[in-house]
Amino acid sequence: MKRRNETHDYKSERFYLITLVVDGRTPILGWIVGDVDAPKGSVKGPNILLSPLGVAVVNEWKGITSYYPQVAVISWQVMPDHFHGILYVREHTDFHIGQVIKGFKLGCNKLMRDMVVALKTQHTRKTRTQNAQFGDFLSGHPCGVSKSDDSRGARYLDLDLGLSDSQYSFFISNLLSYAAIPSQPTQPRRIKPLWERGYNDKILYNYSTLQRWKEYLYDNPRRLAVRRANPEYFRVRFGIEIAGQTYAAIGNRFLLNHPEKQQVQLSRSLSDAQIQTQVEHFMTLARRGVILVSPAISKGEQTVMRAVMDAHLPLIFLTPWGFHTFSKPGHQYYSACAEGRFLMLAPWEHHNERIPLTRLMCLELNEMVSQICKL
């Protein structure tokens, strides 16, 4: 078990976003391909080329409804080392959603075991060692698996997925190494499970949230490609000390060294017209090269920071929600991070559940911004 909402009834009718991670984050489900510089939504943009195991995982996910008619499969996205999927429980059930995920994980484990045993059997038949080169091992069929091997998982190895020989070689080598199959195929078929223990879920409460999460899944390959092209801006840095306060950071930390920084702090009582006046004022400063800094608490502060972001101008944002090692910026911040014009600072530790902002927390955040602007 990983993150759960202790107050939620997981047998109830609801949308669920499920995330599973390959144990050790080994990239055996596919490859990211495509042009990272292609316009967002372009067919030439980054996408995932699935490995045979990745295809098997998708089909196992799509088959959930055949085991649980009360559960509809809405969407999914395979990544090289993890998987996202959205399920809809149509009615209150007598089973926990965790039971559905457990069955899916067991099915994936069996498919992977079938593949590994088939590969190892064929590998032994051709008197290869596990660390040999796989050039002639690929001859005949995409992965060299005998047509006589009728196991469900093994059949995926003979699919034409458009992979190059080097990609097949990489997949086979990684899979055999990951699963640690015994050296003789006559030994018990005990292999490492595909997924880490447990799973993460998010509960989706309405259709607008559902649409946002479907878009998030679709855009996941592009975001991964952007991170890989600009790793220094997407790596979480811990232990950054500013005026006695320690922060975690994502983004371009060199923005802190800019000589001109301006705090954005606006009253909640401002009218829309007054907010627009402030937007024009701060946009003038930003276009002049001043770095705007704010926790974006009030409506006015949020409007200013959004306008700066939309204008592709640099800014520093203080977030009350801490980071963990694998934290990433929200999708709306990806391009800004990649271009080095955005920095997020988190002064407090990460919590799975968001803690409501108190007046004292708001005052502390504004004081931190004031100190940052004095650097």
Coordinates of C-alpha atoms in Angstrom, one line a residue:
M1 CA 0.0 0.0 0.0
K2 CA 1.2 3.5 -0.8
R3 CA -0.9 6.7 -0.6
R4 CA -4.6 6.3 0.4
N5 CA -7.4 8.6 1.4
E6 CA -8.3 7.2 4.8
T7 CA -11.8 8.8 4.7
H8 CA -12.7 7.4 1.3
D9 CA -14.8 4.3 0.7
Y10 CA -12.8 2.5 -2.1
K11 CA -15.8 0.3 -2.9
S12 CA -17.9 3.3 -4.0
E13 CA -18.7 4.6 -7.5
R14 CA -15.8 6.9 -8.5
F15 CA -13.1 7.6 -11.0
Y16 CA -9.6 6.5 -10.0
L17 CA -6.3 7.5 -11.5
I18 CA -3.9 4.6 -10.7
T19 CA -0.1 4.8 -10.9
L20 CA 2.2 1.7 -10.9
V21 CA 6.0 1.8 -11.0
V22 CA 8.3 -0.9 -12.4
D23 CA 10.4 -2.2 -9.5
G24 CA 13.6 -0.3 -9.5
R25 CA 12.3 2.0 -12.2
T26 CA 13.8 -0.3 -14.8
P27 CA 12.8 0.9 -18.3
I28 CA 11.4 -2.3 -19.9
L29 CA 8.0 -1.1 -21.0
G30 CA 9.0 1.0 -24.0
W31 CA 11.1 3.8 -25.4
I32 CA 10.4 7.5 -25.8
V33 CA 10.7 8.5 -29.5
G34 CA 9.8 11.6 -31.5
D35 CA 11.0 15.2 -31.8
V36 CA 11.0 17.1 -28.4
D37 CA 11.0 20.4 -30.4
A38 CA 7.8 19.5 -32.3
P39 CA 4.7 21.6 -31.5
K40 CA 2.6 20.3 -28.6
G41 CA 0.0 17.9 -30.1
S42 CA 2.0 17.2 -33.3
V43 CA 2.2 13.7 -34.6
K44 CA 5.9 14.1 -34.8
G45 CA 6.2 14.9 -31.1
P46 CA 7.4 12.6 -28.3
N47 CA 5.5 9.4 -27.9
I48 CA 6.1 5.9 -26.4
L49 CA 7.2 3.0 -28.6
L50 CA 6.0 0.0 -26.7
S51 CA 8.1 -3.1 -26.0
P52 CA 6.4 -6.5 -26.2
L53 CA 5.9 -6.3 -22.4
G54 CA 4.5 -2.8 -22.7
V55 CA 1.9 -4.1 -25.2
A56 CA 1.1 -7.0 -22.9
V57 CA 0.5 -4.5 -20.0
V58 CA -1.9 -2.5 -22.1
N59 CA -3.9 -5.5 -23.1
E60 CA -4.0 -6.7 -19.5
W61 CA -5.4 -3.3 -18.4
K62 CA -8.0 -3.3 -21.2
G63 CA -9.1 -6.7 -20.0
I64 CA -10.0 -5.6 -16.5
T65 CA -13.7 -5.2 -17.4
S66 CA -13.9 -8.9 -18.4
Y67 CA -13.1 -9.8 -14.8
Y68 CA -14.9 -6.9 -13.2
P69 CA -17.9 -5.8 -15.3
Q70 CA -18.6 -3.0 -12.7
V71 CA -15.3 -1.4 -13.6
A72 CA -14.8 0.5 -16.9
V73 CA -11.4 1.2 -18.3
I74 CA -11.2 4.8 -19.3
S75 CA -7.7 5.6 -20.3
W76 CA -4.0 4.6 -19.9
Q77 CA -0.5 5.7 -20.6
V78 CA 2.5 3.5 -20.6
M79 CA 5.9 5.1 -19.8
P80 CA 9.3 3.3 -20.0
D81 CA 9.4 2.6 -16.3
H82 CA 5.8 3.2 -15.0
F83 CA 2.1 3.1 -15.9
H84 CA -0.9 5.4 -15.4
G85 CA -4.4 4.3 -15.9
I86 CA -7.9 5.6 -15.2
L87 CA -10.7 3.4 -14.0
Y88 CA -14.4 4.1 -13.4
V89 CA -16.2 2.0 -10.8
R90 CA -19.8 2.2 -12.1
E91 CA -21.6 1.3 -8.8
H92 CA -20.9 0.5 -5.2
T93 CA -19.2 -2.9 -5.1
D94 CA -18.4 -5.6 -2.6
F95 CA -14.7 -5.4 -3.4
H96 CA -12.0 -2.7 -2.8
I97 CA -10.4 -1.1 -5.9
G98 CA -7.2 -2.6 -4.6
Q99 CA -8.5 -6.0 -5.4
V100 CA -8.8 -5.0 -9.0
I101 CA -5.2 -3.6 -9.1
K102 CA -3.9 -6.8 -7.4
G103 CA -5.4 -8.9 -10.1
F104 CA -4.0 -6.7 -12.8
K105 CA -0.5 -6.8 -11.3
L106 CA -0.7 -10.6 -11.0
G107 CA -1.7 -10.9 -14.6
C108 CA 1.2 -8.7 -15.7
N109 CA 3.6 -10.8 -13.6
K110 CA 2.4 -14.0 -15.4
L111 CA 2.8 -12.5 -18.8
M112 CA 6.3 -11.3 -18.0
R113 CA 7.1 -14.8 -16.6
D114 CA 5.9 -16.4 -19.8
M115 CA 8.1 -14.1 -21.9
V116 CA 11.2 -14.7 -19.7
V117 CA 10.8 -18.5 -19.7
A118 CA 10.2 -18.6 -23.5
L119 CA 13.3 -16.4 -24.0
K120 CA 15.4 -18.4 -21.6
T121 CA 14.3 -21.7 -23.1
Q122 CA 15.1 -20.6 -26.6
H123 CA 18.3 -19.0 -25.4
T124 CA 19.4 -22.3 -23.8
R125 CA 18.4 -24.2 -27.0
K126 CA 20.7 -22.0 -29.0
T127 CA 23.5 -22.4 -26.4
R128 CA 23.8 -18.7 -25.7
T129 CA 24.8 -17.2 -22.4
Q130 CA 22.7 -14.5 -20.8
N131 CA 25.2 -11.7 -21.5
A132 CA 25.8 -12.7 -25.2
Q133 CA 25.2 -10.3 -28.1
F134 CA 21.7 -10.9 -29.5
G135 CA 22.3 -10.3 -33.3
D136 CA 21.6 -13.8 -34.6
F137 CA 19.3 -14.6 -31.7
L138 CA 16.8 -12.3 -33.4
S139 CA 16.7 -14.2 -36.6
G140 CA 13.6 -16.0 -37.8
H141 CA 11.1 -14.3 -35.5
P142 CA 11.4 -10.8 -33.9
C143 CA 12.8 -12.2 -30.7
G144 CA 13.7 -15.7 -31.9
V145 CA 11.0 -17.4 -29.9
S146 CA 9.8 -20.8 -31.2
K147 CA 6.3 -20.9 -32.7
S148 CA 5.8 -24.0 -30.6
D149 CA 5.8 -21.9 -27.4
D150 CA 2.1 -21.3 -26.9
S151 CA 2.1 -19.4 -23.7
R152 CA 0.1 -16.2 -23.7
G153 CA 3.0 -13.9 -22.8
A154 CA 5.4 -15.5 -25.3
R155 CA 3.1 -14.6 -28.2
Y156 CA 3.8 -10.9 -27.6
L157 CA 7.4 -11.6 -28.4
D158 CA 6.5 -12.4 -32.0
L159 CA 4.5 -9.2 -32.7
D160 CA 5.8 -6.8 -35.3
L161 CA 6.0 -3.6 -33.2
G162 CA 8.3 -1.6 -35.5
L163 CA 11.3 -2.0 -33.2
S164 CA 14.8 -2.1 -34.6
D165 CA 17.1 -5.1 -33.9
S166 CA 19.1 -3.0 -31.4
Q167 CA 15.9 -2.1 -29.5
Y168 CA 14.8 -5.8 -29.4
S169 CA 18.3 -6.7 -28.2
F170 CA 18.1 -4.0 -25.5
F171 CA 14.6 -5.2 -24.4
I172 CA 15.6 -8.9 -24.2
S173 CA 18.8 -8.2 -22.3
N174 CA 17.1 -5.8 -19.9
L175 CA 14.2 -8.2 -19.3
L176 CA 16.3 -11.3 -18.7
S177 CA 18.6 -9.3 -16.4
Y178 CA 15.6 -7.7 -14.5
A179 CA 13.7 -10.9 -14.0
A180 CA 16.7 -12.9 -12.8
I181 CA 15.3 -16.1 -14.3
P182 CA 17.1 -19.3 -12.9
S183 CA 19.9 -20.5 -15.0
Q184 CA 18.1 -23.7 -16.0
P185 CA 14.5 -23.6 -17.4
T186 CA 13.7 -26.8 -15.5
Q187 CA 14.0 -24.9 -12.2
P188 CA 10.9 -23.3 -10.6
R189 CA 9.6 -20.4 -12.5
R190 CA 10.1 -17.8 -9.8
I191 CA 11.0 -14.4 -11.1
K192 CA 11.0 -10.9 -9.8
P193 CA 7.6 -9.2 -9.8
L194 CA 7.1 -6.5 -12.5
W195 CA 5.7 -3.8 -10.2
E196 CA 6.8 -2.2 -7.0
R197 CA 4.7 -3.2 -4.0
G198 CA 1.5 -1.2 -3.7
Y199 CA 0.2 1.5 -6.0
N200 CA -0.7 5.2 -5.9
D201 CA -4.2 6.5 -6.5
K202 CA -6.0 9.8 -7.0
I203 CA -9.7 10.0 -6.6
L204 CA -11.4 12.0 -9.4
Y205 CA -14.5 13.6 -8.3
N206 CA -16.0 15.2 -11.5
Y207 CA -15.8 15.2 -15.3
S208 CA -13.7 18.4 -15.5
T209 CA -11.1 16.7 -13.4
L210 CA -11.3 13.6 -15.5
Q211 CA -10.6 15.6 -18.7
R212 CA -7.6 17.3 -17.1
W213 CA -6.2 13.9 -16.1
K214 CA -6.7 12.4 -19.5
E215 CA -4.8 15.3 -21.0
Y216 CA -2.1 14.8 -18.4
L217 CA -1.7 11.2 -19.4
Y218 CA -1.6 12.0 -23.1
D219 CA 1.0 14.7 -22.6
N220 CA 3.2 12.5 -20.3
P221 CA 5.7 11.5 -23.1
R222 CA 6.3 15.1 -24.1
R223 CA 7.0 16.1 -20.6
L224 CA 9.5 13.2 -20.1
A225 CA 11.3 14.2 -23.3
V226 CA 11.5 17.8 -22.1
R227 CA 12.9 16.7 -18.8
R228 CA 15.5 14.6 -20.5
A229 CA 16.5 17.4 -22.8
N230 CA 16.9 19.8 -19.8
P231 CA 17.7 17.6 -16.8
E232 CA 19.3 20.3 -14.7
Y233 CA 16.0 22.3 -14.5
F234 CA 13.8 19.3 -13.5
R235 CA 15.9 17.8 -10.8
V236 CA 14.8 18.5 -7.2
R237 CA 17.5 20.2 -5.2
F238 CA 17.3 20.0 -1.4
G239 CA 19.0 22.1 1.3
I240 CA 19.1 25.5 -0.4
E241 CA 19.5 28.0 2.4
I242 CA 18.3 31.6 2.0
A243 CA 18.3 34.1 4.9
G244 CA 18.2 31.2 7.4
Q245 CA 15.3 29.3 5.7
T246 CA 16.0 26.0 3.9
Y247 CA 14.2 25.3 0.6
A248 CA 13.8 22.5 -1.9
A249 CA 13.9 23.8 -5.5
I250 CA 12.8 22.8 -9.0
G251 CA 13.9 25.0 -11.9
N252 CA 16.6 27.6 -12.7
R253 CA 18.2 28.4 -9.4
F254 CA 20.3 31.1 -11.1
L255 CA 17.3 33.3 -11.1
L256 CA 18.0 33.9 -7.4
N257 CA 21.2 35.7 -8.4
H258 CA 19.4 38.2 -10.6
P259 CA 20.1 41.7 -9.2
E260 CA 16.5 43.0 -9.6
K261 CA 13.8 41.0 -8.0
Q262 CA 10.3 42.4 -7.0
Q263 CA 7.8 40.9 -4.6
V264 CA 4.2 40.6 -5.8
Q265 CA 1.9 41.0 -2.8
L266 CA -1.6 42.2 -3.4
S267 CA -4.6 42.5 -1.1
R268 CA -7.5 40.1 -1.5
S269 CA -9.9 43.1 -1.4
L270 CA -8.8 44.5 -4.8
S271 CA -11.4 44.8 -7.5
D272 CA -11.0 43.3 -10.9
A273 CA -10.2 46.8 -12.3
Q274 CA -7.6 47.4 -9.6
I275 CA -6.1 43.9 -10.3
Q276 CA -5.8 44.8 -14.0
T277 CA -3.9 48.0 -13.1
Q278 CA -1.5 46.0 -11.0
V279 CA -1.0 43.4 -13.8
E280 CA 0.0 46.2 -16.2
H281 CA 2.4 47.6 -13.6
F282 CA 4.1 44.3 -12.9
M283 CA 4.2 43.3 -16.5
T284 CA 6.1 46.6 -17.2
L285 CA 8.7 45.6 -14.6
A286 CA 9.0 42.1 -15.9
R287 CA 9.5 43.3 -19.5
R288 CA 12.2 45.5 -18.2
G289 CA 14.0 42.4 -16.8
V290 CA 12.9 42.4 -13.2
I291 CA 12.3 38.9 -11.7
L292 CA 8.9 38.8 -10.0
V293 CA 8.6 36.7 -6.9
S294 CA 5.4 35.6 -5.1
P295 CA 3.6 32.7 -3.4
A296 CA 0.5 33.6 -5.6
I297 CA -1.9 33.4 -2.7
S298 CA -4.5 36.1 -3.5
K299 CA -6.5 36.4 -6.8
G300 CA -4.5 39.4 -7.8
E301 CA -1.2 37.7 -7.2
Q302 CA -2.3 34.7 -9.2
T303 CA -3.5 36.9 -12.0
V304 CA -0.2 38.8 -12.2
M305 CA 1.9 35.6 -12.1
R306 CA -0.2 33.9 -14.7
A307 CA 0.2 36.9 -17.0
V308 CA 4.0 36.8 -16.6
M309 CA 4.0 33.1 -17.3
D310 CA 1.9 33.6 -20.4
A311 CA 4.2 36.3 -21.7
H312 CA 7.2 33.9 -21.4
L313 CA 8.9 36.1 -18.8
P314 CA 10.9 34.7 -15.8
L315 CA 9.5 34.4 -12.3
I316 CA 10.1 32.7 -9.0
F317 CA 7.1 31.0 -7.3
L318 CA 7.0 29.9 -3.6
T319 CA 4.8 26.9 -3.0
P320 CA 3.6 25.7 0.4
W321 CA 3.5 22.1 -0.9
G322 CA 6.9 20.5 -0.4
F323 CA 8.8 18.3 -2.9
H324 CA 9.9 14.7 -2.7
T325 CA 12.7 13.2 -4.7
F326 CA 10.5 12.4 -7.7
S327 CA 8.5 15.7 -7.7
K328 CA 7.9 17.3 -11.0
P329 CA 6.5 20.8 -12.0
G330 CA 2.9 20.9 -13.0
H331 CA 2.3 20.6 -16.8
Q332 CA 1.6 24.3 -17.1
Y333 CA 5.2 25.0 -15.9
Y334 CA 7.0 22.5 -18.1
S335 CA 7.9 24.8 -21.0
A336 CA 8.9 27.6 -18.6
C337 CA 11.2 25.1 -16.7
A338 CA 12.7 23.8 -19.9
E339 CA 13.5 27.4 -21.1
G340 CA 15.1 28.3 -17.7
R341 CA 12.7 31.1 -16.9
F342 CA 11.0 29.5 -13.9
L343 CA 12.0 28.5 -10.3
M344 CA 9.8 26.9 -7.7
L345 CA 10.9 27.0 -4.1
A346 CA 9.3 24.9 -1.3
P347 CA 10.1 25.9 2.3
W348 CA 8.3 23.1 4.0
E349 CA 8.3 19.3 3.8
H350 CA 6.3 17.2 1.4
H351 CA 3.0 15.8 2.6
N352 CA 0.8 13.4 0.6
E353 CA -2.4 15.3 1.5
R354 CA -2.4 19.1 1.0
I355 CA -2.7 21.0 4.2
P356 CA -5.0 24.1 4.1
L357 CA -3.2 27.4 4.1
T358 CA -3.5 29.3 7.4
R359 CA -3.1 33.1 7.8
L360 CA 0.2 32.4 9.6
M361 CA 1.5 30.3 6.7
C362 CA 0.6 33.1 4.3
L363 CA 2.4 35.7 6.4
E364 CA 5.4 33.5 6.6
L365 CA 5.5 32.9 2.8
N366 CA 5.3 36.6 2.2
E367 CA 8.1 37.3 4.6
M368 CA 10.2 34.6 2.8
V369 CA 9.6 36.4 -0.5
S370 CA 10.7 39.7 1.0
Q371 CA 14.0 38.1 2.1
I372 CA 14.5 36.5 -1.3
C373 CA 14.1 39.9 -3.0
K374 CA 16.8 41.4 -0.8
L375 CA 19.4 38.9 -2.1

